[in-house]
CSV table of C-alpha atoms in Angstrom, one decimal:
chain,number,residue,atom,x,y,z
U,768,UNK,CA,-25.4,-15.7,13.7
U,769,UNK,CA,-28.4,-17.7,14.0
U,770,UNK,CA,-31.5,-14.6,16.0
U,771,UNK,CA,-34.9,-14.3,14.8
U,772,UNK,CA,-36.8,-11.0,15.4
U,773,UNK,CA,-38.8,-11.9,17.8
U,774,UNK,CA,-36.1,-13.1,20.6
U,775,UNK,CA,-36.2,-10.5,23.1
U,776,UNK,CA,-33.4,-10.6,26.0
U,777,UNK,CA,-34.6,-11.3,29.2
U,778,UNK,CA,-32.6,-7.9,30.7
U,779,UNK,CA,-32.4,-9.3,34.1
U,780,UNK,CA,-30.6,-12.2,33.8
U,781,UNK,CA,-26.7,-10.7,33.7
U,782,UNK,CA,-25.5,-13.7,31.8
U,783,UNK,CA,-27.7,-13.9,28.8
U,784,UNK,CA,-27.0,-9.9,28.2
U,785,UNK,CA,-23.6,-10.6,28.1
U,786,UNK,CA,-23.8,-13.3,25.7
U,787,UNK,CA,-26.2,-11.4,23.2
U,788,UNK,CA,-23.7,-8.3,23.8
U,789,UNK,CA,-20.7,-10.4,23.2
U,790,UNK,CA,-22.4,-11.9,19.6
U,791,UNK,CA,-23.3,-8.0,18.8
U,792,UNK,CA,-19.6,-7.1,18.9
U,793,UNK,CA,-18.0,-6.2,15.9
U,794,UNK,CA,-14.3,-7.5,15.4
U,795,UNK,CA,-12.9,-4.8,14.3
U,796,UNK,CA,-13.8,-1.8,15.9
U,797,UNK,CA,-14.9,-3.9,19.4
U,798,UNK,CA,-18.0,-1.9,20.0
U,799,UNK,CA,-21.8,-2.9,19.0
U,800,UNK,CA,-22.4,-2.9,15.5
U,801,UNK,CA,-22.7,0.3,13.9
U,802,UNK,CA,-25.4,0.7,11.4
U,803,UNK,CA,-25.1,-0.2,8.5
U,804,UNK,CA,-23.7,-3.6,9.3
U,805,UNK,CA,-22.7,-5.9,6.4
U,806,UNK,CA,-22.6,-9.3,6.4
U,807,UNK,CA,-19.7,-11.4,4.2
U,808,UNK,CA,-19.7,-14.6,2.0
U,809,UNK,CA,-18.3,-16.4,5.4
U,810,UNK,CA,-21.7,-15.5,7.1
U,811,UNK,CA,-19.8,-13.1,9.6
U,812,UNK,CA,-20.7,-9.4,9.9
U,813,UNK,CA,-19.0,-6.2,10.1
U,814,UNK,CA,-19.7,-2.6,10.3
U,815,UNK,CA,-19.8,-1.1,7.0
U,816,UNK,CA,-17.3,1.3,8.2
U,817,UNK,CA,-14.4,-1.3,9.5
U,818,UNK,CA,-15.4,-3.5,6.2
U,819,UNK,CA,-14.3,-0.3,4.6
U,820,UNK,CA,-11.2,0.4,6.6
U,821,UNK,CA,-9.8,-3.0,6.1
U,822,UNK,CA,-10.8,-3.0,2.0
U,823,UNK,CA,-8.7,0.2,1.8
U,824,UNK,CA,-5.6,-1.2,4.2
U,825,UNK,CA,-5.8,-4.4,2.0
U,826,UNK,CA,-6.1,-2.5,-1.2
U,827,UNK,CA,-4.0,0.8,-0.8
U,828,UNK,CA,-3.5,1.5,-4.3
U,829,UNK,CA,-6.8,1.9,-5.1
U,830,UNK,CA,-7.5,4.2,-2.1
U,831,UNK,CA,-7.8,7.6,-4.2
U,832,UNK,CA,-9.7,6.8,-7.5
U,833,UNK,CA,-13.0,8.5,-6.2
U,834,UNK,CA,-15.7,6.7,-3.8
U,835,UNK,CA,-16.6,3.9,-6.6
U,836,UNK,CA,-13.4,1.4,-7.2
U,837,UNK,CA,-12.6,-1.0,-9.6
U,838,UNK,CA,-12.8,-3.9,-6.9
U,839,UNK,CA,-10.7,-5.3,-4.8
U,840,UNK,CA,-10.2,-7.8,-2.3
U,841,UNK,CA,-9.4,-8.5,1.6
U,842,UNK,CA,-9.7,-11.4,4.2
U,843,UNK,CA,-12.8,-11.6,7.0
U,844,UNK,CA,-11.4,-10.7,10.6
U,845,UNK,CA,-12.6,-13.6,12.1
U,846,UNK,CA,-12.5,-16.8,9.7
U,847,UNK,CA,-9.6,-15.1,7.4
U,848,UNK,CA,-11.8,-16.1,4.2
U,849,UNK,CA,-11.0,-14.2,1.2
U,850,UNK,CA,-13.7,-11.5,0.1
U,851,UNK,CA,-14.1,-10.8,-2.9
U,852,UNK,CA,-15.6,-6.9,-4.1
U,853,UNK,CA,-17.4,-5.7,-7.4
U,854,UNK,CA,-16.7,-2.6,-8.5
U,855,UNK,CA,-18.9,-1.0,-5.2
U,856,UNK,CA,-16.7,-2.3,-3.0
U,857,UNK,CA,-18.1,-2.4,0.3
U,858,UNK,CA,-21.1,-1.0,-0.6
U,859,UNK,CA,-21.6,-3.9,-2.8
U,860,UNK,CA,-21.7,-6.3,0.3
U,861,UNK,CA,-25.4,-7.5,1.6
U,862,UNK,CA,-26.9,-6.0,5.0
U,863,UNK,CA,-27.7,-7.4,7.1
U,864,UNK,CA,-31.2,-6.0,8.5
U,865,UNK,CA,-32.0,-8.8,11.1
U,866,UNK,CA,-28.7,-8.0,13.2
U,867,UNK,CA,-29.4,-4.0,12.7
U,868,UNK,CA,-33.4,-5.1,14.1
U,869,UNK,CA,-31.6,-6.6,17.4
U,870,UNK,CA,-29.6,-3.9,17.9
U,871,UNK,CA,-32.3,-1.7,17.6
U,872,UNK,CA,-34.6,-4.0,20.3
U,873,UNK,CA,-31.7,-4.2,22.5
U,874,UNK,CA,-30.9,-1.0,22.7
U,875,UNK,CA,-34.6,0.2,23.2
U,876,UNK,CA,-35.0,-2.3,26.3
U,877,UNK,CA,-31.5,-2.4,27.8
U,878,UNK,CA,-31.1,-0.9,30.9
U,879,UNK,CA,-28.1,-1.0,31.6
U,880,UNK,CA,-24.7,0.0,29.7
U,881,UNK,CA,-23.5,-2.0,26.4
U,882,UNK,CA,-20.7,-4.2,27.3
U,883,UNK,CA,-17.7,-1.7,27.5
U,884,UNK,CA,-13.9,-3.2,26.6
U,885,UNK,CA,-13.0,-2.3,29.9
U,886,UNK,CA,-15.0,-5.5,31.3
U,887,UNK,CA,-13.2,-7.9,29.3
U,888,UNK,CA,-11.2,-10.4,31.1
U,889,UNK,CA,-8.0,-8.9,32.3
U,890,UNK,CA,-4.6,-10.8,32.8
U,891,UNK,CA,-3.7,-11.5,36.0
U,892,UNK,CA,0.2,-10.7,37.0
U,893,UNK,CA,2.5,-14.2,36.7
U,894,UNK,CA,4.5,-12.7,40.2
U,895,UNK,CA,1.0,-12.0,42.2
U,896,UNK,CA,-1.7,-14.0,40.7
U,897,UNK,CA,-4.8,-12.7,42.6
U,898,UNK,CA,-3.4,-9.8,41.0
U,899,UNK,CA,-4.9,-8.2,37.6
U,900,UNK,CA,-2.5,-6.2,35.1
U,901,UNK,CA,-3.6,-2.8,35.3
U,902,UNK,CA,-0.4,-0.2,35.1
U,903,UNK,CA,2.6,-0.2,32.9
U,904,UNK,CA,6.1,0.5,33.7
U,905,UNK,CA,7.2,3.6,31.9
U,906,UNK,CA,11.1,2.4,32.6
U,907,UNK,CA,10.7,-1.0,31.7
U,908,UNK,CA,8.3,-0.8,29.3
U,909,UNK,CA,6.2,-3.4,29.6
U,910,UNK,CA,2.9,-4.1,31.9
U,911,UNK,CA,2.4,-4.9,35.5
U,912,UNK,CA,-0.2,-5.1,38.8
U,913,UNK,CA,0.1,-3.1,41.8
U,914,UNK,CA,1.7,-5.0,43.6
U,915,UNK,CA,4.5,-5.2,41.8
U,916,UNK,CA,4.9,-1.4,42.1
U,917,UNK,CA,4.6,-1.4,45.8
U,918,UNK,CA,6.5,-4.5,46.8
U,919,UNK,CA,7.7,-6.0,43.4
U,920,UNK,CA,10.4,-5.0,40.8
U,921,UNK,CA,9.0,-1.6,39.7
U,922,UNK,CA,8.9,-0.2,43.0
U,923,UNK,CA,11.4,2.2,41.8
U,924,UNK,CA,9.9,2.5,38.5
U,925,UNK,CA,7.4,5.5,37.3
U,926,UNK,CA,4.1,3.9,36.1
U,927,UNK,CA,1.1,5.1,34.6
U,928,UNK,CA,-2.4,3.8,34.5
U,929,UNK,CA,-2.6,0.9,31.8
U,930,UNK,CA,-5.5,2.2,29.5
U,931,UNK,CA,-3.7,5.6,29.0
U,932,UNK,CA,-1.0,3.5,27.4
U,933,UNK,CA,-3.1,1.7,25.8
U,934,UNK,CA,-5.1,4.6,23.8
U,935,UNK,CA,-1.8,6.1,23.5
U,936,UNK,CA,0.2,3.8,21.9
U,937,UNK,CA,-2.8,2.4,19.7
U,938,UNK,CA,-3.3,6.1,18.7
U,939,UNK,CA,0.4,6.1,17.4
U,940,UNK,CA,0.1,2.8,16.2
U,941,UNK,CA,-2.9,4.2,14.3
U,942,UNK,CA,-1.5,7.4,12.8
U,943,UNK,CA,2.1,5.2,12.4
U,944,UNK,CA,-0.4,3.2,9.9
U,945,UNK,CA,-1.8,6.0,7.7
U,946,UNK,CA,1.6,7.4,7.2
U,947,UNK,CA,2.6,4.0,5.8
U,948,UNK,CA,-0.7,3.3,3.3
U,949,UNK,CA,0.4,7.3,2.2
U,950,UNK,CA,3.8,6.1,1.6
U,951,UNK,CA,2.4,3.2,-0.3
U,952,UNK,CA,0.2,5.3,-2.2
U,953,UNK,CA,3.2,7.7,-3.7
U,954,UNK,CA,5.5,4.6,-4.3
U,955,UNK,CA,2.9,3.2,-6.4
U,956,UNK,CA,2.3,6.3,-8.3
U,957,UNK,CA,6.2,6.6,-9.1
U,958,UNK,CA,5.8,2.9,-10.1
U,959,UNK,CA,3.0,3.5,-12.7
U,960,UNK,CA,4.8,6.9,-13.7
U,961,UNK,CA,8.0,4.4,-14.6
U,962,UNK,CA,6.0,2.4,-16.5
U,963,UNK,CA,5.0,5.0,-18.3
U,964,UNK,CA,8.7,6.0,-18.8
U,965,UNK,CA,9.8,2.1,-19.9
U,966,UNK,CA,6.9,2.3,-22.8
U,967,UNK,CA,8.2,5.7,-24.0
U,968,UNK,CA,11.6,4.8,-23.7
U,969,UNK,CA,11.1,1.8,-26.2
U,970,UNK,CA,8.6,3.3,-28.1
U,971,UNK,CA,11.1,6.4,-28.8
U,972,UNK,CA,13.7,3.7,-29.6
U,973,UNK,CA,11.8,2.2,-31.8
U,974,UNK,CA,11.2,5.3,-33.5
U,975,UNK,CA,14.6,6.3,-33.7
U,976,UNK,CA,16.2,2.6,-35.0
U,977,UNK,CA,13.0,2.7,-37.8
U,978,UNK,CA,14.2,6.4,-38.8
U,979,UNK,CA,17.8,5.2,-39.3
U,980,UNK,CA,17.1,2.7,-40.8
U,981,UNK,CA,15.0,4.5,-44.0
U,982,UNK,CA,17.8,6.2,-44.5
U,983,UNK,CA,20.3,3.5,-44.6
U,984,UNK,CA,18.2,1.8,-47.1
U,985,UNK,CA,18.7,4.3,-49.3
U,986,UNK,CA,23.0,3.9,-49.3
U,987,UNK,CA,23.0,0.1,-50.1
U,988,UNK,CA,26.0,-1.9,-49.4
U,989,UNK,CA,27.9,0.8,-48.5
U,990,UNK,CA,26.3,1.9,-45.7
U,991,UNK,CA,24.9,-1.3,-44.7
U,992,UNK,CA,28.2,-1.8,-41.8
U,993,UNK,CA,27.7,1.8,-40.1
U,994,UNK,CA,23.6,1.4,-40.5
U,995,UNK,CA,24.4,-1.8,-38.0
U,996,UNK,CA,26.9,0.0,-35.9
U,997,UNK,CA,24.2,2.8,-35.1
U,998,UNK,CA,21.2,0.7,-34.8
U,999,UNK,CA,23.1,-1.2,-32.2
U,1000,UNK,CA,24.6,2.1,-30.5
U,1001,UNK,CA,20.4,2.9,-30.1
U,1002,UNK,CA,20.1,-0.5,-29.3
U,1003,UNK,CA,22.4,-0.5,-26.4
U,1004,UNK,CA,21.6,2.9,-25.3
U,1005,UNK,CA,17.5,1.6,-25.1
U,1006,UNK,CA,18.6,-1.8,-23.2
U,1007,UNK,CA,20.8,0.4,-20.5
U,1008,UNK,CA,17.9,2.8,-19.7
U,1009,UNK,CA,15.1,0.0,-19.7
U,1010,UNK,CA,17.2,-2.0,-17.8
U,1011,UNK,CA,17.8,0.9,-15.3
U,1012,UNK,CA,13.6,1.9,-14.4
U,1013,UNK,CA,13.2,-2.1,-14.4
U,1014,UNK,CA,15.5,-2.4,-12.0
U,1015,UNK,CA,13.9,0.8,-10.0
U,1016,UNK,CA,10.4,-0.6,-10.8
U,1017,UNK,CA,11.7,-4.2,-9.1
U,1018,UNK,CA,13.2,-2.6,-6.0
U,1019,UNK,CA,9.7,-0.2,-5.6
U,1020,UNK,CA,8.1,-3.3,-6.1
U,1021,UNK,CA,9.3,-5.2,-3.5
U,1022,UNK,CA,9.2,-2.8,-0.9
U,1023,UNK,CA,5.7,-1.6,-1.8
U,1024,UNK,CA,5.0,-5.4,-1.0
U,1025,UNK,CA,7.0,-5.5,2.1
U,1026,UNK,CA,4.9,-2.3,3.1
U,1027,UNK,CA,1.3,-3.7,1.8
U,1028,UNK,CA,1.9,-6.9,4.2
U,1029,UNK,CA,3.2,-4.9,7.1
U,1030,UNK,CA,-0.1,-2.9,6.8
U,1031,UNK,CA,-1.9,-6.2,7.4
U,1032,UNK,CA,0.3,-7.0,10.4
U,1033,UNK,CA,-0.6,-4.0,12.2
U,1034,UNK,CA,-4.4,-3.8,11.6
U,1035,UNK,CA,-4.4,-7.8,12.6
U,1036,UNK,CA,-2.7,-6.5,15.9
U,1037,UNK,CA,-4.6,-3.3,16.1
U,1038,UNK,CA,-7.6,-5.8,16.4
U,1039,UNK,CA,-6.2,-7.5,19.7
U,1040,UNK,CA,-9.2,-6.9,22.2
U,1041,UNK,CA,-6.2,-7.6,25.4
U,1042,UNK,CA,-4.7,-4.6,25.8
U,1043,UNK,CA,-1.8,-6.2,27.8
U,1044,UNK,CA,-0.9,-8.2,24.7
U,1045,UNK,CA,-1.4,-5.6,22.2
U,1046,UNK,CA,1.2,-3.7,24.0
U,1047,UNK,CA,3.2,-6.8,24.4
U,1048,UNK,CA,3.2,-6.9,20.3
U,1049,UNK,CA,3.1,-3.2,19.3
U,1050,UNK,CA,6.7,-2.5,20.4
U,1051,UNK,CA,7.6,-5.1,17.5
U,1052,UNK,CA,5.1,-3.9,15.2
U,1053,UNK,CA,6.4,-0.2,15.9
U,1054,UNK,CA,10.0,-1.1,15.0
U,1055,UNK,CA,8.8,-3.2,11.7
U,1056,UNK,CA,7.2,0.6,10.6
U,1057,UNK,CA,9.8,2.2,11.5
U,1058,UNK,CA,12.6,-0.1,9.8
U,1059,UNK,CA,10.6,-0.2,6.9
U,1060,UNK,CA,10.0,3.8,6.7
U,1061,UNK,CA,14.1,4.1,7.0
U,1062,UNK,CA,14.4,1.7,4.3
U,1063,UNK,CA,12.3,3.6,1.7
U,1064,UNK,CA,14.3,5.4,-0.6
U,1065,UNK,CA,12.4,6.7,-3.5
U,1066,UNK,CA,15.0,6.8,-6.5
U,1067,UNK,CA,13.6,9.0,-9.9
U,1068,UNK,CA,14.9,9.0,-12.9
U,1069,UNK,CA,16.0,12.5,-14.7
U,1070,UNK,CA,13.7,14.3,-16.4
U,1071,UNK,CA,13.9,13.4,-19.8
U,1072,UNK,CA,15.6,10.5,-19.3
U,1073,UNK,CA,13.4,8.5,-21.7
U,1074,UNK,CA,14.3,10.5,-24.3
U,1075,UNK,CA,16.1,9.1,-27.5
U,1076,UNK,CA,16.2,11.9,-29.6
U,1077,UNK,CA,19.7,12.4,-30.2
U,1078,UNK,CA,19.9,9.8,-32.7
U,1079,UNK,CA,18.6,11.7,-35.8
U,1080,UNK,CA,20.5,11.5,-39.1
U,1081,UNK,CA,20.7,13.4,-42.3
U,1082,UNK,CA,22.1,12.2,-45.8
U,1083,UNK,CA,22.7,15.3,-47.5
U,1084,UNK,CA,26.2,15.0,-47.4
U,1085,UNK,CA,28.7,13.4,-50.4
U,1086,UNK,CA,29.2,9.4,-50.8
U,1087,UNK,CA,32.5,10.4,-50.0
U,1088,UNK,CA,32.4,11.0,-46.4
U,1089,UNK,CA,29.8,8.3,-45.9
U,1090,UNK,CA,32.7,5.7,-44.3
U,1091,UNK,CA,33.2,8.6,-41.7
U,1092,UNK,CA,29.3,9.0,-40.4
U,1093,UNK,CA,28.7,9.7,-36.9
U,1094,UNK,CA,26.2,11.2,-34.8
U,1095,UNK,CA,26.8,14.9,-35.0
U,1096,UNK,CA,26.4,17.0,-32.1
U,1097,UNK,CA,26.1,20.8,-31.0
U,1098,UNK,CA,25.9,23.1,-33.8
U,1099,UNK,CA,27.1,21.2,-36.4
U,1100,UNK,CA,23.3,19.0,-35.7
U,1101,UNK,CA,21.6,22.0,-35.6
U,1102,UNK,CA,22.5,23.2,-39.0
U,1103,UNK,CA,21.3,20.0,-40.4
U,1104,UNK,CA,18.4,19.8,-42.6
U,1105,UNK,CA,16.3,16.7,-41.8
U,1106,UNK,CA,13.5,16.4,-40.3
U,1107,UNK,CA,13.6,14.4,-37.0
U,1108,UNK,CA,10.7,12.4,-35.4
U,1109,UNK,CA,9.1,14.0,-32.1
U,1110,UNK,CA,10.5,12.4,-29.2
U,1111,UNK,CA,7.6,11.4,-27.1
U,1112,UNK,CA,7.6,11.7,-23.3
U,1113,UNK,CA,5.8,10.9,-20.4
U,1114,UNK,CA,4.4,13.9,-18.8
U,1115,UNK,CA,2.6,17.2,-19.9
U,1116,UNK,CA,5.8,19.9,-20.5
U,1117,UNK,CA,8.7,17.3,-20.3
U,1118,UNK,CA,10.4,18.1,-23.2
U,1119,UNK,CA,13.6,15.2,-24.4
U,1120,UNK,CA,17.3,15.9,-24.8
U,1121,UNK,CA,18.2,18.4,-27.8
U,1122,UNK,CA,18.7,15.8,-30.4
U,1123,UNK,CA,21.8,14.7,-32.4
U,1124,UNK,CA,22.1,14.5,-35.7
U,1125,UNK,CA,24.0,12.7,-38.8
């Protein structure tokens, strides 16, 4: 946006105030810039607030670790060129003081109204073409002219004026939006929290294979078959449950992607400045949501399902009965007198299984 500070409009001349209003539009929002404005890498500028709003839509999982992020990423509104944040995020990004003087100047000497979205250029009606498109039909849902109410095919239809649809429907578009970055927010947590569980899990494991096998050591060739046997039973036990919260983790996964890019669908629509094609394209965008919000299904595991504390043993017992080992459970594990390792877990208070013993 090539001004200098000293160009001053000349206010009476209705075509050069719209141009300098149309350059001091912001893409996002589709008002003048509000102060601060920022301007990107690409050149182009943004409010600080809609730079904001589209950081956090592009980056929902970072959306509640306090005002200062970790950086993050998202694409410029008008040129789609990737922008890269520090750890300030938006606040990182340059102003840009020379468009916040014009708007200032402008503002002071203007006379008239900013450029309203109402006096952008309307459709005009395919069946009536001196017509503009300015109801919708409630039955048919879908937009119209006048004419086609009083002569046309939604003479018998009930209508209502089109910008009352259009703040409605963008409205629920809106709050249709933040329920979804929500969802994506929780999904993610109960991602990171199985994580956590696949770590413990194989951590415990590990734990629990090291601790049977000390004591098989100490049997020789005996014991060396049923040390194997056991090893393997943790072994399996360990694969099953990892392979269970992967397979949870995958499936979150992929829907918290599926979510993440539907997110960008609807703010790129929610930036349409024709409000006859956004309502052309929300009724898709509203089914996407809601097929996607019908789809979630957010699948836990127990609590203390990464627990492998059942496999503890205990060679106080005669050579005798060695060929005959098993894990013990009940009250016979309880009278045992070995020490087991703590069983690790995930969360504050979650406690494992009562453990097994040999």
């Amino acid at each position: 946006m090539n001004f200098t500070l000293g160009f001053k409009p000349a206010m009476g001349d209705s075509s050069s105030v719209e141009n300098l209003e149309k350059q001091l539009i912001c893409p996002i929002c589709l008002e003048i810039f509000t102060k601060p404005v920022v301007i990107l890498p690409c050149q182009h500028n943004l409010c600080r607030k809609c730079a904001n709003d589209v950081y956090q839509a592009s980056n929902p999982l970072w959306q509640n670790r306090g005002p200062v992020s970790t950086g993050g990423r998202f694409r410029c509104p008008s040129c789609r060129h990737e922008v890269l944040l520090d750890r300030h995020g938006v606040y990182g990004l340059q102003r840009n003081l020379l468009v916040e003087n014009i708007i200032d100047i402008y503002k002071s000497e203007s006379t008239r109204p900013l450029l309203p979205k109402t006096e952008q250029q309307q459709l005009m009606c395919d069946q009536h073409e001196e017509e503009k498109i300015n109801i919708y039909c409630l039955a048919c849902e879908t937009p119209t002219c006048s004419m086609c109410k009083v002569f046309g095919a939604h003479k018998d239809c009930d209508v209502a004026p089109l910008p009352d649809i259009y703040k409605r429907q963008k409205t629920e578009l809106s709050d249709a939006i933040a329920i979804l970055v929500a969802g994506n927010d929780g999904t993610q947590a109960l991602i990171s929290q199985m994580e956590d569980i696949c770590r413990t899990v194989k951590e415990n494991g590990h734990r629990q294979m090291q601790y049977i096998s000390d004591k098989f050591d100490e049997l020789y060739a005996i014991l060396e078959d049923r040390k194997r046997e056991l090893i393997e039973t943790v072994g399996r036990e360990q694969d099953q449950k990892l392979g269970h919260v992967r397979s949870l983790i995958r499936r979150h996964g992929d829907h918290l992607e599926m979510s993440v890019k539907l997110v960008e669908t609807a703010i790129q629509s929610m930036a349409e400045p024709q409000m006859a094609v956004f309502l052309q394209s929300a009724k898709e965008v509203f089914k996407k949501i809601t097929d996607t919000a019908k789809a979630s299904n957010i699948e836990r595991t127990e609590a203390g399902y990464e627990s492998m504390a059942h496999f503890i043993i205990n060679t106080e017992d005669v050579a005798d009965t060695l060929r005959g080992i098993n894990f013990q459970t009940g009250e016979d594990g309880e009278d045992s007198g070995d020490e087991a390792p703590e069983d690790l877990t995930t969360s504050p208070g979650q406690t494992g299984e009562s453990g097994r013993r040999i």
